[in-house]
Short mmCIF file of C-alpha atoms and ligand atoms in Angstrom, two decimals:
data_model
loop_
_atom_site.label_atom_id
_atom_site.label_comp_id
_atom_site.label_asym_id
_atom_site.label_seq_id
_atom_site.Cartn_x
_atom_site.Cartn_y
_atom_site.Cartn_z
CA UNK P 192 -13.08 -14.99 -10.43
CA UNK P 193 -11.02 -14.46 -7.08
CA UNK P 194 -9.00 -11.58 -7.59
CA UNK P 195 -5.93 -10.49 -5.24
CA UNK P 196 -3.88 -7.80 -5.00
CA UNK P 197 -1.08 -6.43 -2.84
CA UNK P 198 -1.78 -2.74 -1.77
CA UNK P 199 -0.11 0.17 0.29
CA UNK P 200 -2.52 3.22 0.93
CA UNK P 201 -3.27 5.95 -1.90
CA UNK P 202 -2.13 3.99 -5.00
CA UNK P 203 -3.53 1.02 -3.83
CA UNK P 204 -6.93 1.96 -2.46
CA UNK P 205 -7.51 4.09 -5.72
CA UNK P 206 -6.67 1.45 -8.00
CA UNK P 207 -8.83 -0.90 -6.11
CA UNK P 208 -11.70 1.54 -6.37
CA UNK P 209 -11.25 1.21 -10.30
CA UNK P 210 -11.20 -2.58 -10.01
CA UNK P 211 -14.14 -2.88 -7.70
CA UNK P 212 -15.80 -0.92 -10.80
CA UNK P 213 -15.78 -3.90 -14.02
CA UNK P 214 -15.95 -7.01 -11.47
CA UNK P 215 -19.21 -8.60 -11.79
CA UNK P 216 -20.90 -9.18 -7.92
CA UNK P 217 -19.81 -13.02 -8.39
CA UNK P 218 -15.86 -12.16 -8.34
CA UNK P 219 -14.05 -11.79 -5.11
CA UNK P 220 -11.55 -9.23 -4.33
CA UNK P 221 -8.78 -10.08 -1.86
CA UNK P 222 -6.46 -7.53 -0.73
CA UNK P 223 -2.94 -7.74 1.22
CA UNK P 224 -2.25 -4.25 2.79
CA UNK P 225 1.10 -3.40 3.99
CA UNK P 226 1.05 -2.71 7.64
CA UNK P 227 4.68 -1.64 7.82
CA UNK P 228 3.26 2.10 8.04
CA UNK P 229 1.54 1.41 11.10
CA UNK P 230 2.64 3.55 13.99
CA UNK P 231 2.21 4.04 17.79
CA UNK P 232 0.96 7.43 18.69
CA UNK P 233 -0.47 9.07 21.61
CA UNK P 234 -0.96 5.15 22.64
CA UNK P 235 -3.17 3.83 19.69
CA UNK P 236 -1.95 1.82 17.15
CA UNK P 237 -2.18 3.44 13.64
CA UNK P 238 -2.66 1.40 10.74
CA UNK P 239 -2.39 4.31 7.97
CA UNK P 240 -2.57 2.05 4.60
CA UNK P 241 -5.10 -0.46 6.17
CA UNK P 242 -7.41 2.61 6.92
CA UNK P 243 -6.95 4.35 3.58
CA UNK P 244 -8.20 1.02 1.71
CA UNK P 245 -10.85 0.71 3.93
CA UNK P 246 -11.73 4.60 3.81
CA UNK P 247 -11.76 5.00 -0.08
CA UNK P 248 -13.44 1.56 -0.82
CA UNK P 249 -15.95 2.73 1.94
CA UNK P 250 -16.62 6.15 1.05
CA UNK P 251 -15.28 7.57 4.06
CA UNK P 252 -12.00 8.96 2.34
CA UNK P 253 -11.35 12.53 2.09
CA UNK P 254 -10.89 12.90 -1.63
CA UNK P 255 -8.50 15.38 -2.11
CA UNK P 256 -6.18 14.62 0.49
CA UNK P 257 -6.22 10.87 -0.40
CA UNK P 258 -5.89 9.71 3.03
CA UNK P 259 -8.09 10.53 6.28
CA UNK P 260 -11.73 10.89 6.69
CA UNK P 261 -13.48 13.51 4.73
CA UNK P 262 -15.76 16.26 6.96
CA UNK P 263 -12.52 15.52 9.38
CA UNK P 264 -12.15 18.25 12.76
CA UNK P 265 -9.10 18.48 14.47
CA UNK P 266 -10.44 19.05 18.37
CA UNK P 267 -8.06 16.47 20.17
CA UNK P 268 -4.99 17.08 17.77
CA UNK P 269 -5.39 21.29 19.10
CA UNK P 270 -5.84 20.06 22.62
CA UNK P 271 -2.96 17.80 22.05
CA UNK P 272 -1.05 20.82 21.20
CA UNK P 273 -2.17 22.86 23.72
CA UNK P 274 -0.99 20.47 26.15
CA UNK P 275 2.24 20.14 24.44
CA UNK P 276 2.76 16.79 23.58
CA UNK P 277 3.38 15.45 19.75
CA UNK P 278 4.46 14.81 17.20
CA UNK P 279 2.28 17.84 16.12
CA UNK P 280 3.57 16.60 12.06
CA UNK P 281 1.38 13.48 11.94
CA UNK P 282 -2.66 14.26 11.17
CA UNK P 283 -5.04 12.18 13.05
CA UNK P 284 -8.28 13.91 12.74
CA UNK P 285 -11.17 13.34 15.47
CA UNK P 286 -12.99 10.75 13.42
CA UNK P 287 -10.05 9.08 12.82
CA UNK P 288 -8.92 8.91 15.69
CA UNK P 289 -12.26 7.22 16.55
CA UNK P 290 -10.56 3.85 14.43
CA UNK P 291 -7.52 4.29 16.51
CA UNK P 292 -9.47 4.15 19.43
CA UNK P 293 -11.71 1.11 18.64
CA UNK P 294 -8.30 -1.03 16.85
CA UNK P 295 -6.32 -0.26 20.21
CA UNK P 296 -9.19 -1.15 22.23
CA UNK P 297 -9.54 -4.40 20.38
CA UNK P 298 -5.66 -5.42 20.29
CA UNK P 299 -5.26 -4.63 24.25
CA UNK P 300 -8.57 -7.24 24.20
CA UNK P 301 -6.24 -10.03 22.71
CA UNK P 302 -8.16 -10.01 19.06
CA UNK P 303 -5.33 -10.05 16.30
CA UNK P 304 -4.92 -7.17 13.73
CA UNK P 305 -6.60 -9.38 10.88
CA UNK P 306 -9.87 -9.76 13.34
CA UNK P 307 -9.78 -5.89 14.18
CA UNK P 308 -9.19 -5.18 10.59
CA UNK P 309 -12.25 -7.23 9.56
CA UNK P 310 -13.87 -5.61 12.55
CA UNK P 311 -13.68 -2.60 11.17
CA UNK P 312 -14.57 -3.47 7.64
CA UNK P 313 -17.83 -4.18 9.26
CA UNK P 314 -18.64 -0.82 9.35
CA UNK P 315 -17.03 0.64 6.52
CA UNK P 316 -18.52 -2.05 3.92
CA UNK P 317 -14.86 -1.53 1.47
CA UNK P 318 -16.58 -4.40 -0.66
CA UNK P 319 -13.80 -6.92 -0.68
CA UNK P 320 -11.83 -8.64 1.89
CA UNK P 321 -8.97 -6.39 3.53
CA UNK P 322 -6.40 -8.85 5.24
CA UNK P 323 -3.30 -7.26 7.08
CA UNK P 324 -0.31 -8.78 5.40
CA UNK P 325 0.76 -9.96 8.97
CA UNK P 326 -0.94 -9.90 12.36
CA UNK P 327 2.82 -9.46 13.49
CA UNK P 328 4.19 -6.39 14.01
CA UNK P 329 6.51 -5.02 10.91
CA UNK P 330 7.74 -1.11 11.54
CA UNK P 331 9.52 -0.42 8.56
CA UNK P 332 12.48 2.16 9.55
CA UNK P 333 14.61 4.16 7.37
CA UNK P 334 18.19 4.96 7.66
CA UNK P 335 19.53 8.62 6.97
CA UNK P 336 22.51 10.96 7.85
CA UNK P 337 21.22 14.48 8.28
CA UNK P 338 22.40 17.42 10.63
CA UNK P 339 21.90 15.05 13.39
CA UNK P 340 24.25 12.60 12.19
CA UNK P 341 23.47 8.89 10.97
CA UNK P 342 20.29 7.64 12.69
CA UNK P 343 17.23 5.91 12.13
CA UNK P 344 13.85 6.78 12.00
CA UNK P 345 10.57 5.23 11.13
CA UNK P 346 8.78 5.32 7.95
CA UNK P 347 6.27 7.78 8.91
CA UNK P 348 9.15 10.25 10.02
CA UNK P 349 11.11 10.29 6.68
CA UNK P 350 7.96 10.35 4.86
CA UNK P 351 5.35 12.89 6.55
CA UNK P 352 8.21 14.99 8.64
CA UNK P 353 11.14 14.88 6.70
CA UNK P 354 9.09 14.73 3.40
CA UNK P 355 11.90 12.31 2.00
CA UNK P 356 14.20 15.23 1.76
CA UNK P 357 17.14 14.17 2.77
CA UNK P 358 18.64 10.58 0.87
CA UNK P 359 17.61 7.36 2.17
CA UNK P 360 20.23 4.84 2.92
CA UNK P 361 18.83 1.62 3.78
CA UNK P 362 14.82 0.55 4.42
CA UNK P 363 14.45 -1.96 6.72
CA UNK P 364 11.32 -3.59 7.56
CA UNK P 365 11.66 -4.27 11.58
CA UNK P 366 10.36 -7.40 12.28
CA UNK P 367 9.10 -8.95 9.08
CA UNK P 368 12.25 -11.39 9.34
CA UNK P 369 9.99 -13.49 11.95
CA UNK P 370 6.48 -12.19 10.86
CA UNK P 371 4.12 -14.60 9.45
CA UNK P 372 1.51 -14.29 7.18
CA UNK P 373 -1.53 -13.20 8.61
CA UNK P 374 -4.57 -15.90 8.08
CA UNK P 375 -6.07 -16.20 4.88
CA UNK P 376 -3.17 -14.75 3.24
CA UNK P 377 -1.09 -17.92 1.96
CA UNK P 378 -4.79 -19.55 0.82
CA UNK P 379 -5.96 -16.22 -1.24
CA UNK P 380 -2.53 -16.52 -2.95
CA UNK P 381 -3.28 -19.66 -3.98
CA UNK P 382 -6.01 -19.99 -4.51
CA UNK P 383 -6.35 -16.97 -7.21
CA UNK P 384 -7.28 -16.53 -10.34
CA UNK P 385 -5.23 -13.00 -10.74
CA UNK P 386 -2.97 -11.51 -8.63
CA UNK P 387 -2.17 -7.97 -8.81
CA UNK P 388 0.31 -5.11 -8.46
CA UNK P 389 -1.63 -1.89 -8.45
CA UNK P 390 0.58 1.07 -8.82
CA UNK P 391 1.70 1.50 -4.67
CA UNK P 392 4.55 2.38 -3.83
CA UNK P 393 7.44 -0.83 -5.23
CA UNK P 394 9.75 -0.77 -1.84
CA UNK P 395 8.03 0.12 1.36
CA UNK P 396 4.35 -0.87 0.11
CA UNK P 397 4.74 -3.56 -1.97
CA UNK P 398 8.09 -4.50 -1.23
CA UNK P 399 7.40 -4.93 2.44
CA UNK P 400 4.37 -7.38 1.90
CA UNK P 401 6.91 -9.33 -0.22
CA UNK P 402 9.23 -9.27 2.58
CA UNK P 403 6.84 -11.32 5.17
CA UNK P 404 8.30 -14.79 4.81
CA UNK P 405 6.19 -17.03 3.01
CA UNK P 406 4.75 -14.51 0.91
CA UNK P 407 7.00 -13.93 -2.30
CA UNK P 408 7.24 -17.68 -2.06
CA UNK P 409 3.33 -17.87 -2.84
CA UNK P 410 3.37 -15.64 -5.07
CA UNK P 411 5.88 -17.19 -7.32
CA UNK P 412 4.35 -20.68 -6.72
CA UNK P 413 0.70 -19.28 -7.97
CA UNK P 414 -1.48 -20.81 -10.34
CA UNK P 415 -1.85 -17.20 -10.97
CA UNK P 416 -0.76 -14.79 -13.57
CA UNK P 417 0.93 -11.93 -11.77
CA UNK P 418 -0.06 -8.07 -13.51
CA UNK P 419 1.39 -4.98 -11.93
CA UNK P 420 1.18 -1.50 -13.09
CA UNK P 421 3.81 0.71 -12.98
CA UNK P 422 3.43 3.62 -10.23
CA UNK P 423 6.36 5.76 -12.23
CA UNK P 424 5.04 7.51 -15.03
CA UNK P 425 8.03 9.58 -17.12
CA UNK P 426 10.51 8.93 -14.48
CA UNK P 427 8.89 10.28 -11.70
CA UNK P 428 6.48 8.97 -9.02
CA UNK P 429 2.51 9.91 -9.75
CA UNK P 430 3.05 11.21 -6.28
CA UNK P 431 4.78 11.19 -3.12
CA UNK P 432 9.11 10.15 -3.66
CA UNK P 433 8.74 7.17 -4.64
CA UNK P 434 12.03 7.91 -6.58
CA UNK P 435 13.74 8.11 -3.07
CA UNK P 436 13.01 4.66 -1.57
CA UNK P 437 13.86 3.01 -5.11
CA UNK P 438 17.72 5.26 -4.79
CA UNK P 439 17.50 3.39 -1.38
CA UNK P 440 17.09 -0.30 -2.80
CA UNK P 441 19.39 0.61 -6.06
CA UNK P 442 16.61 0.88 -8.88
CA UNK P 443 16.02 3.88 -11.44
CA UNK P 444 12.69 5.64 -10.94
CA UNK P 445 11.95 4.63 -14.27
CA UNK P 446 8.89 2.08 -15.04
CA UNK P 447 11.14 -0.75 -17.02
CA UNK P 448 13.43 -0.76 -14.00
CA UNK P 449 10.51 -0.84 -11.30
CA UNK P 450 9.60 -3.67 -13.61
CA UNK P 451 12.85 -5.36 -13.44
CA UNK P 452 12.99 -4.56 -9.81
CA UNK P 453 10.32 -7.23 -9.70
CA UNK P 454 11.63 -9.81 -11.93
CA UNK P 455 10.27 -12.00 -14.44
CA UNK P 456 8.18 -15.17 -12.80
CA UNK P 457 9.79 -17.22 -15.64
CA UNK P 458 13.50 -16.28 -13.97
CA UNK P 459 13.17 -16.10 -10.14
CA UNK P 460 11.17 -13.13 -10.30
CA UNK P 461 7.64 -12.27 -9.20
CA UNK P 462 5.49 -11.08 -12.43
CA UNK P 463 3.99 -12.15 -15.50
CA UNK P 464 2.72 -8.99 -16.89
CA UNK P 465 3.99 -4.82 -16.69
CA UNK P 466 1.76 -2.14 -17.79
CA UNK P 467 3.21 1.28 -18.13
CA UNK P 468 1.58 4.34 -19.05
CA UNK P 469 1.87 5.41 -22.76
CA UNK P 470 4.38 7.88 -22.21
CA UNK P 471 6.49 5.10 -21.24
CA UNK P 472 6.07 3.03 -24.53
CA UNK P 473 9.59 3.82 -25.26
CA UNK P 474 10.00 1.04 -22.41
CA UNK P 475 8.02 -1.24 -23.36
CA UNK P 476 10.82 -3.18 -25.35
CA UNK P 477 13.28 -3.62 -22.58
CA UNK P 478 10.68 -5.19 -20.18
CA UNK P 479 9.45 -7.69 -22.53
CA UNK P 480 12.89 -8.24 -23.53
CA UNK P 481 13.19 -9.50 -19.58
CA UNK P 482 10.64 -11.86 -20.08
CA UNK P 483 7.63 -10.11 -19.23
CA UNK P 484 4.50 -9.27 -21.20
CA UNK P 485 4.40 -5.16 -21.48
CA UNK P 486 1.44 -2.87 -22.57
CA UNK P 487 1.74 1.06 -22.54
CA UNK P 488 -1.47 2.33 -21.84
CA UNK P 489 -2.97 5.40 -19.86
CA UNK P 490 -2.14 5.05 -16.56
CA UNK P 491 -3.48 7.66 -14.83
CA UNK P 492 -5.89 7.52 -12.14
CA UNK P 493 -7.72 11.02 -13.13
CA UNK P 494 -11.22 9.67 -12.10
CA UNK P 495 -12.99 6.23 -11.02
CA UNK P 496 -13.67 5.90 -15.02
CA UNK P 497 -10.33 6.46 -16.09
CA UNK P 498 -9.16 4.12 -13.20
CA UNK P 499 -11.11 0.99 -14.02
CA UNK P 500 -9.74 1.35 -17.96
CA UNK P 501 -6.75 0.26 -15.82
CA UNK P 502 -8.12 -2.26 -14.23
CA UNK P 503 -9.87 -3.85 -17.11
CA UNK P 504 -6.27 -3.69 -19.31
CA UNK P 505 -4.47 -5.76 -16.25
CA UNK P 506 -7.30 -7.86 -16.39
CA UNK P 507 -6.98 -8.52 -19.79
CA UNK P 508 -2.89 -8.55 -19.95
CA UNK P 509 -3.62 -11.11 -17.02
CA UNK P 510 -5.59 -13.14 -20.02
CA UNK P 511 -3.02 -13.49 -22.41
CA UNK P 512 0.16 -14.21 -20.34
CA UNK P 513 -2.10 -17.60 -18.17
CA UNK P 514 -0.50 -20.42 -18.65
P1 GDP X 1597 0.81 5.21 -0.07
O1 GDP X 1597 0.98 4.07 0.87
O2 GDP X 1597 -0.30 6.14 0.33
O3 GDP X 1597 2.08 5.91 -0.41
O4 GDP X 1597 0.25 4.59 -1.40
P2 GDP X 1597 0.73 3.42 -2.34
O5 GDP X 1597 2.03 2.84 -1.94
O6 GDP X 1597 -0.41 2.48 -2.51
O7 GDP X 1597 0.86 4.18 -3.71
C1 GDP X 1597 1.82 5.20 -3.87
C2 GDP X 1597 2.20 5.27 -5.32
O8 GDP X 1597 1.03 5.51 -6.09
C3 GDP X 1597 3.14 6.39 -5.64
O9 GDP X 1597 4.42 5.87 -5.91
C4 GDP X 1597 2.52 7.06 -6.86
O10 GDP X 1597 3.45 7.30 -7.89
C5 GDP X 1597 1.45 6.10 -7.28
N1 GDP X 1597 0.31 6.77 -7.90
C6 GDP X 1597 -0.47 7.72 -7.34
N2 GDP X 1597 -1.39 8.15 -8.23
C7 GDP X 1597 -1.16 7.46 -9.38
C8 GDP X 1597 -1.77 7.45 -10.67
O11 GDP X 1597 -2.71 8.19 -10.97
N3 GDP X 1597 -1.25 6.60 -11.61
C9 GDP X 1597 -0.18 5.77 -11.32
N4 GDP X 1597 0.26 4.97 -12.28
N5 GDP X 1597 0.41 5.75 -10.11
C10 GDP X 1597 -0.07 6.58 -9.16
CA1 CA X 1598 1.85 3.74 2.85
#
């Protein structure tokens, strides 16, 4: 069975860990990370939901923390410091910095993200095959009006400085208007058995995949079914704000509207099937009333065993909605 899935960084990569879990050895796991995270910094190119796939599906995550390298030190961020340059608000331990290092290495060397990314999987071992949604580069910004007036800053800003506190206009994803598909991406899609959703973030994780030309498209035009799980459990994000990047694109932090948000395959939309945790059962009428296949089940990701449940029941919802 080839298996694909869209993912951003901590929903994704923990899902995917799940997944990895009740595939037999035979099946092949294909996964589409955002890269409109990534960030410059210090001069290396940051690639923060590529490297949290690969770290968690490696066994290099730090577990608590959900995204860096576990054992991490922080030498060259307190030299940084001490020679006062920033930003001081983004962590980049020494070991990560070590991927920074070899990815900006490798770009300056003419090798495209997708072959540093692959690169680097070398090494880490993740267990399926992490493709950058683009080799092109796609900085998704955000637009806010705080003390300093309207301006725009990028993703990692609002999210790690800012903490999403202030209301988020507009989220645009700079440069994915002319961004192509990186290779391999266009084939998986088609080629697929299942595609998946797994419970990232619906507007600057998922949402900016979809937004690479080319790639909704194949999506919709899959052989496919098309499963997501709903990242929203009792109106509120799992964690992290979700809830303010959906305000931002107009859609209730509610899991029938992320749903919706989506769309039915059968009317323009992208999915087949919508799992939502059992809390949500109340919703599971209106979403099936839009023409796709709902299932309330547990949805939270409390360990690796409670994780692959998840897995197996968008597996199996993935079943019974193939046409
Ligand atoms: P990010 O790039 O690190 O923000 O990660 P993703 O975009 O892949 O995933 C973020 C989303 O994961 C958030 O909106 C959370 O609500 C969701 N999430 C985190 N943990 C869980 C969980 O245990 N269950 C579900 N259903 N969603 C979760
Ligand atoms: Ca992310």
């Amino acid at each position: 069975m080839r298996i694909v899935a869209l993912a951003g960084g901590i929903g994704g990569a923990r899902f995917l860990r799940g997944l990895k879990e009740i595939v037999s050895p035979a099946d092949e796991i294909t996964v589409i990370g955002n890269t409109g995270d990534d960030i410059h910094l210090f001069g290396l190119k940051v690639c923060p939901d590529l490297d949290t796939v690969m770290y968690t599906l490696g066994g290099g995550i730090h577990e608590e923390q959900g995204w860096g390298r576990a054992d991490e030190t922080w030498s060259i961020k307190n030299e940084m410091k001490a020679y006062g340059v920033g930003p001081e608000w983004f962590g980049l331990g020494d070991r990560d910095f070590a991927t920074h290092i070899v990815r900006t290495q490798m770009l300056g060397a003419g090798y495209p993200l997708s072959a540093v990314t692959e690169a680097l999987c070398d090494r880490w071992q993740p267990g399926v095959r992490l493709l950058p949604m683009s080799d092109d580069r796609v900085e998704t910004h955000v637009r806010i009006t705080d003390e300093q007036g309207p301006r725009v800053v990028h993703f990692q800003e609002y999210w790690v400085r800012l903490h999403a506190a202030v209301a988020a206009e507009a989220i645009v994803p700079v440069g994915a208007d002319t961004a192509k598909p990186a290779p391999g991406v266009l084939e998986a899609l088609a080629a697929a058995d299942v595609i998946l959703f797994p419970p990232s973030n619906p507007v600057v994780s998922i949402g900016t995949v979809l937004a690479v030309p080319g790639i909704r498209e194949a999506v919709r035009a899959a052989s496919a079914p098309v499963v997501g799980l709903s990242p929203i459990i009792g109106g509120a994000p799992v964690r992290g704000m979700a809830d303010k990047v959906l305000a931002a694109v107009g859609v209730e932090a509610t899991a029938d509207a992320v749903a919706l948000h989506y769309g039915a395959r059968a009317a323009e939309g992208l999915i087949d099937g919508w799992l939502v945790d059992t809390a949500d059962a109340g919703s599971v009428a209106a979403v099936e009333a839009a023409g796709i296949s709902c299932r309330a089940v547990p949805l939270l990701m409390t360990d690796t065993g409670a994780t692959a449940a998840m897995a197996r029941e968008a597996l199996t919802l993935a079943e019974s909605v193939r046409r």
